[in-house]
Amino acid sequence: MSFRSGFVALLGRPNTGKSTLLNRLLGTKVAIVSPRPQTTRARLQGVLTRENAQIVFVDTPGVHRPASRLGEKMMEAVREALEGIDLALVVVDAGRPPGEEDEQAVALVRAFAGPSFLLLNKIDSIAKPALLPLIERFRGLHAFEEFLPLSALTGENVKLLEERIIARLPEGPVYFPPDTLTDQPERFLAAEIVREKILLETRQEVPHGVAVVVDTFDESEAESRNLLRLHMVIFVEKENHKGILIGAGGARLKKIGQAARLELEKLLGRRVYLELLVKTREDWRDREGVERLVDWRHGE
Ligand code: GDP
Ligand code: MG
């Protein structure tokens, strides 16, 4: 059985029920992780792991601005933020006539080349015949792949949504350890810190589709040597981003690793051995495609 995974963005004007839907999709098992909302563009909102799939929900803050104030530059940034996204979900309130803000959300999705679903939320509060004209209206705005009426509140069609999302995701790796979401928030914090250093160091050169995954978080020497061994994989979208990230002779990645290690040591209160690998998301299956990188030992 193939494993599917990917990054899914939830868009839509405030109050359409995005948070409610996310909680409903994730259930109680999953924590909402956003340790550093200010510093990351595509912020991790939660991870849904199934036997056959993993859905990583991300938030793209740029899309919350009114489109009227989205200049060309901002639009470019939003496009970039959506670049690493495998699927965009636009959530609208089916109980309200579509407004300018809904159309703005659609405009953003149109700027994004990938697949998108339109979710008509709050169907528990409307008369069903009202749905069809609403769907037609949105169909006129954009060629969404799916139009899905649902209720985040009652859960109606939410399981169906999950199935449709999974069906639409590419084959991919398990980006996040499925069992560690609530148990080990420090893993995510650690990954976020590395990601932040990448963004700081590469600026606009590497788009925000970068994903950092903690491969091992080894605490076996924590007591005896006050040492944590962290292995992380940095996923980039394109082959040339790998080179940018690594830099000449590995200099750039080394800088990223050192900055991250210092912060991690402060945060975790232990010495940290950090190893970073860079992979493109296309070649994740290919061991040859993995570039093993410099590691940073502390005091060894
Ligand atoms: P967000 O701003 O898009 O994240 O929206 P929220 O998730 O915060 O929800 C906004 C309001 O809509 C809250 O009062 C929710 O309880 C309500 N809401 C969300 N989903 C549903 C739904 O399916 N049906 C109904 N009736 N209300 C909903
Ligand atoms: Mg919300």
Coordinates of C-alpha atoms and ligand atoms in Angstrom, one line a residue:
M1 CA 0.0 0.0 0.0
S2 CA 1.4 3.4 -0.9
F3 CA 1.7 6.1 1.7
R4 CA 0.4 9.5 0.8
S5 CA 1.4 12.7 2.5
G6 CA 1.5 16.4 1.9
F7 CA 1.0 20.0 3.0
V8 CA -2.5 21.3 3.1
A9 CA -3.4 25.0 3.5
L10 CA -6.7 26.2 4.9
L11 CA -7.8 29.6 3.5
G12 CA -10.9 31.7 4.0
R13 CA -12.1 34.8 5.6
P14 CA -12.4 35.0 9.4
N15 CA -15.3 33.2 11.1
T16 CA -16.0 30.6 8.3
G17 CA -15.0 27.9 10.8
K18 CA -11.5 27.0 9.8
S19 CA -10.3 26.5 13.4
T20 CA -13.4 24.4 14.2
L21 CA -12.8 22.3 11.2
L22 CA -9.2 21.8 11.9
N23 CA -10.0 20.6 15.5
R24 CA -12.7 18.4 14.1
L25 CA -10.3 16.8 11.6
L26 CA -7.5 16.4 14.1
G27 CA -9.6 15.2 16.9
T28 CA -8.3 15.1 20.4
K29 CA -5.1 13.2 19.6
V30 CA -3.3 16.1 18.1
A31 CA -1.9 19.2 19.4
I32 CA -2.0 22.5 17.6
V33 CA 1.6 23.4 17.2
S34 CA 2.6 27.0 16.5
P35 CA 5.5 27.8 18.8
R36 CA 6.7 30.7 16.8
P37 CA 4.0 32.2 14.7
Q38 CA 5.8 35.5 14.0
T39 CA 8.9 34.0 12.4
T40 CA 7.5 31.5 10.1
R41 CA 5.4 32.0 7.1
A42 CA 3.9 28.7 6.6
R43 CA 3.0 27.8 10.1
L44 CA 2.3 24.3 11.2
Q45 CA -1.2 24.0 12.5
G46 CA -1.5 20.3 13.1
V47 CA -0.7 16.9 11.7
L48 CA -3.2 14.1 11.0
T49 CA -1.7 10.7 10.7
R50 CA -3.4 7.6 9.4
E51 CA -2.1 4.2 8.5
N52 CA -1.9 5.1 4.9
A53 CA -1.4 8.9 5.0
Q54 CA -0.2 12.0 6.8
I55 CA -1.8 15.3 6.3
V56 CA 0.2 18.3 7.4
F57 CA -2.0 21.4 7.9
V58 CA -0.3 24.7 7.5
D59 CA -1.4 28.2 7.8
T60 CA -0.1 30.8 5.4
P61 CA -0.3 34.2 7.2
G62 CA 0.0 36.2 4.1
V63 CA -3.4 35.1 2.9
H64 CA -5.1 36.7 5.9
R65 CA -4.5 40.2 4.5
P66 CA -7.3 41.7 2.5
A67 CA -6.6 41.2 -1.2
S68 CA -7.2 44.9 -1.8
R69 CA -4.0 45.6 0.1
L70 CA -2.2 42.8 -1.5
G71 CA 0.1 44.5 -3.9
E72 CA 2.0 42.7 -6.6
K73 CA 4.9 42.1 -4.1
M74 CA 2.6 40.6 -1.5
M75 CA 0.8 38.5 -4.0
E76 CA 4.2 37.2 -5.0
A77 CA 4.9 36.3 -1.3
V78 CA 1.6 34.5 -1.0
R79 CA 2.3 32.6 -4.1
E80 CA 5.6 31.6 -2.7
A81 CA 4.0 30.6 0.6
L82 CA 1.7 28.4 -1.3
E83 CA 4.5 26.9 -3.4
G84 CA 5.2 24.0 -1.0
I85 CA 1.5 23.3 -0.6
D86 CA 0.0 20.2 -2.1
L87 CA -3.6 21.1 -1.7
A88 CA -5.5 24.3 -0.8
L89 CA -8.8 24.3 1.0
V90 CA -11.0 27.3 0.8
V91 CA -13.6 27.4 3.6
V92 CA -16.7 29.5 3.2
D93 CA -19.7 30.0 5.4
A94 CA -22.6 28.5 3.5
G95 CA -25.1 30.4 5.6
R96 CA -23.8 33.7 4.3
P97 CA -24.0 35.1 0.8
P98 CA -20.5 35.1 -0.8
G99 CA -18.8 38.4 -0.1
E100 CA -15.8 40.2 -1.4
E101 CA -13.6 38.5 1.2
D102 CA -14.6 35.0 0.0
E103 CA -13.8 36.1 -3.6
Q104 CA -10.4 37.3 -2.4
A105 CA -9.7 33.9 -0.9
V106 CA -10.6 32.4 -4.2
A107 CA -8.3 34.8 -6.0
L108 CA -5.4 33.6 -3.9
V109 CA -6.1 30.0 -4.7
R110 CA -6.3 31.0 -8.4
A111 CA -2.7 32.3 -8.0
F112 CA -1.7 29.0 -6.7
A113 CA -1.3 26.4 -9.4
G114 CA -2.1 23.3 -7.4
P115 CA -5.4 21.6 -6.7
S116 CA -8.0 23.1 -4.4
F117 CA -11.3 22.2 -2.8
L118 CA -14.1 24.5 -1.9
L119 CA -15.6 23.7 1.5
L120 CA -19.1 24.9 2.2
N121 CA -19.2 24.9 5.9
K122 CA -22.1 25.2 8.4
I123 CA -24.6 23.2 6.4
D124 CA -26.3 22.4 9.7
S125 CA -27.6 25.9 9.8
I126 CA -28.9 26.2 6.3
A127 CA -31.7 24.8 4.1
K128 CA -30.2 22.3 1.7
P129 CA -31.7 23.8 -1.5
A130 CA -29.6 26.9 -0.9
L131 CA -26.5 24.9 -1.6
L132 CA -26.7 24.4 -5.3
P133 CA -26.8 28.0 -6.3
L134 CA -24.0 28.7 -3.9
I135 CA -21.9 25.9 -5.5
E136 CA -22.6 27.3 -8.9
R137 CA -21.6 30.7 -7.9
F138 CA -18.2 29.5 -6.7
R139 CA -17.8 27.2 -9.7
G140 CA -18.0 30.3 -11.8
L141 CA -15.1 31.8 -9.9
H142 CA -12.7 28.9 -10.0
A143 CA -12.3 25.4 -11.2
F144 CA -12.2 23.8 -7.8
E145 CA -11.6 20.0 -7.9
E146 CA -14.2 19.4 -5.3
F147 CA -17.2 21.2 -3.8
L148 CA -17.9 19.8 -0.4
P149 CA -20.7 20.8 1.8
L150 CA -20.0 19.9 5.5
S151 CA -20.4 20.9 9.0
A152 CA -17.4 21.3 11.2
L153 CA -19.7 21.6 14.2
T154 CA -21.7 18.4 13.8
G155 CA -19.0 16.6 11.9
E156 CA -21.2 15.9 8.9
N157 CA -19.0 15.0 5.8
V158 CA -15.8 15.7 7.7
K159 CA -14.7 12.1 7.3
L160 CA -15.5 12.3 3.7
L161 CA -13.3 15.4 3.5
E162 CA -10.4 13.5 5.1
E163 CA -10.8 10.8 2.5
R164 CA -10.9 13.2 -0.4
I165 CA -7.8 15.1 0.9
I166 CA -5.8 11.9 1.2
A167 CA -6.9 10.8 -2.3
R168 CA -5.5 14.0 -3.6
L169 CA -2.1 13.9 -1.9
P170 CA 1.0 12.7 -3.7
E171 CA 2.9 9.7 -2.5
G172 CA 5.3 10.9 0.2
P173 CA 7.1 10.3 3.4
V174 CA 6.0 10.4 7.0
Y175 CA 7.0 13.9 7.6
F176 CA 6.3 13.8 11.4
P177 CA 6.5 11.0 13.8
P178 CA 2.9 10.1 14.3
D179 CA 3.0 9.4 18.0
T180 CA 5.0 12.3 19.3
L181 CA 2.6 15.2 18.7
T182 CA 1.4 15.6 22.1
D183 CA 4.1 13.8 24.0
Q184 CA 7.1 15.7 22.7
P185 CA 6.5 19.2 21.7
E186 CA 10.2 19.9 22.0
R187 CA 10.7 17.9 18.8
F188 CA 8.5 20.3 16.9
L189 CA 10.1 23.3 18.6
A190 CA 13.5 21.9 17.6
A191 CA 12.4 21.5 14.0
E192 CA 10.9 25.0 14.0
I193 CA 14.1 26.5 15.2
V194 CA 16.0 24.9 12.4
R195 CA 13.5 26.1 9.9
E196 CA 13.7 29.6 11.3
K197 CA 17.4 29.6 10.9
I198 CA 17.0 28.4 7.3
L199 CA 14.6 31.3 6.6
L200 CA 16.9 33.8 8.2
E201 CA 19.9 32.6 6.4
T202 CA 18.4 32.1 2.9
R203 CA 15.9 34.9 2.9
Q204 CA 13.9 34.7 -0.3
E205 CA 16.2 32.3 -2.1
V206 CA 14.6 29.2 -0.7
P207 CA 10.8 29.4 -0.7
H208 CA 8.8 28.5 2.3
G209 CA 8.0 25.1 1.2
V210 CA 10.9 24.0 3.3
A211 CA 9.9 21.3 5.8
V212 CA 12.1 20.2 8.7
V213 CA 11.5 16.8 10.1
V214 CA 13.0 15.4 13.2
D215 CA 14.3 11.9 12.3
T216 CA 15.7 11.0 15.7
F217 CA 15.6 12.7 19.0
D218 CA 17.9 10.6 21.0
E219 CA 17.9 11.2 24.8
S220 CA 19.8 8.1 25.8
E221 CA 22.8 10.1 26.7
A222 CA 20.9 12.9 28.3
E223 CA 21.7 11.9 31.9
S224 CA 25.1 10.4 31.5
R225 CA 26.6 13.0 29.2
N226 CA 24.1 15.8 29.2
L227 CA 23.9 15.3 25.5
L228 CA 21.0 15.1 23.0
R229 CA 21.5 13.7 19.6
L230 CA 19.2 15.2 17.0
H231 CA 19.0 14.1 13.4
M232 CA 16.8 16.2 11.1
V233 CA 15.9 16.1 7.5
I234 CA 15.3 19.3 5.6
F235 CA 13.0 18.8 2.7
V236 CA 13.2 21.3 -0.1
E237 CA 11.0 21.6 -3.2
K238 CA 13.6 21.8 -5.9
E239 CA 16.9 20.3 -6.6
N240 CA 18.6 23.7 -7.0
H241 CA 17.3 24.8 -3.5
K242 CA 19.5 22.1 -2.1
G243 CA 22.6 23.7 -3.4
I244 CA 21.5 27.1 -2.2
L245 CA 20.9 25.8 1.3
I246 CA 24.1 23.9 1.5
G247 CA 26.3 26.7 0.2
A248 CA 29.8 26.5 -1.0
G249 CA 31.6 23.7 0.7
G250 CA 28.6 23.3 3.0
A251 CA 29.3 26.7 4.6
R252 CA 25.8 27.9 4.7
L253 CA 24.3 24.8 6.1
K254 CA 27.0 24.8 8.7
K255 CA 26.1 28.3 9.7
I256 CA 22.4 27.3 9.9
G257 CA 23.3 24.3 12.0
Q258 CA 25.5 26.2 14.4
A259 CA 22.9 28.9 15.0
A260 CA 20.2 26.3 15.5
R261 CA 22.4 24.3 17.8
L262 CA 23.2 27.2 20.1
E263 CA 19.5 28.1 20.4
L264 CA 18.5 24.5 21.0
E265 CA 21.1 24.1 23.7
K266 CA 19.7 27.1 25.5
L267 CA 16.2 25.9 25.0
L268 CA 16.7 22.3 26.0
G269 CA 19.3 22.9 28.6
R270 CA 21.6 20.2 27.2
R271 CA 24.5 19.9 24.9
V272 CA 23.2 19.1 21.4
Y273 CA 24.7 17.1 18.6
L274 CA 22.8 18.1 15.5
E275 CA 22.9 16.4 12.2
L276 CA 21.1 17.8 9.2
L277 CA 20.4 16.1 5.9
V278 CA 18.9 17.9 2.9
K279 CA 16.5 16.1 0.5
T280 CA 14.3 17.2 -2.2
R281 CA 10.8 16.1 -1.8
E282 CA 10.9 14.4 -5.2
D283 CA 13.8 12.1 -4.3
W284 CA 12.8 11.1 -0.8
R285 CA 12.6 7.5 -1.8
D286 CA 16.0 7.5 -3.3
R287 CA 18.8 6.9 -0.8
E288 CA 21.3 8.1 -3.4
G289 CA 19.5 11.4 -3.5
V290 CA 20.3 12.2 0.1
E291 CA 23.2 14.5 0.7
R292 CA 24.8 13.8 4.0
L293 CA 26.0 16.9 5.6
V294 CA 28.4 18.3 8.1
D295 CA 27.4 17.6 11.6
W296 CA 28.1 19.7 14.6
R297 CA 29.5 18.2 17.7
H298 CA 29.8 20.1 20.8
G299 CA 33.0 19.8 22.7
E300 CA 34.0 16.5 21.1
Ligands
GDP1 P1 -12.3 30.7 11.8 O1 -12.2 32.2 12.1 O2 -12.5 30.5 10.3 O3 -11.2 29.9 12.4 O4 -13.7 30.3 12.4 P2 -14.0 29.5 13.8 O5 -13.6 28.1 13.7 O6 -13.4 30.3 14.9 O7 -15.6 29.6 13.9 C1 -16.3 30.8 13.8 C2 -17.7 30.6 14.4 O8 -18.4 29.7 13.6 C3 -17.7 29.9 15.8 O9 -18.7 30.5 16.6 C4 -18.0 28.5 15.5 O10 -18.6 27.8 16.5 C5 -18.9 28.6 14.3 N1 -18.9 27.4 13.4 C6 -17.8 26.8 12.9 N2 -18.2 25.7 12.2 C7 -19.5 25.7 12.2 C8 -20.5 24.8 11.7 O11 -20.3 23.8 11.0 N3 -21.8 25.1 11.9 C9 -22.2 26.1 12.7 N4 -23.5 26.3 12.9 N5 -21.3 27.0 13.2 C10 -20.0 26.7 13.0
MG2 MG -9.5 30.6 13.4

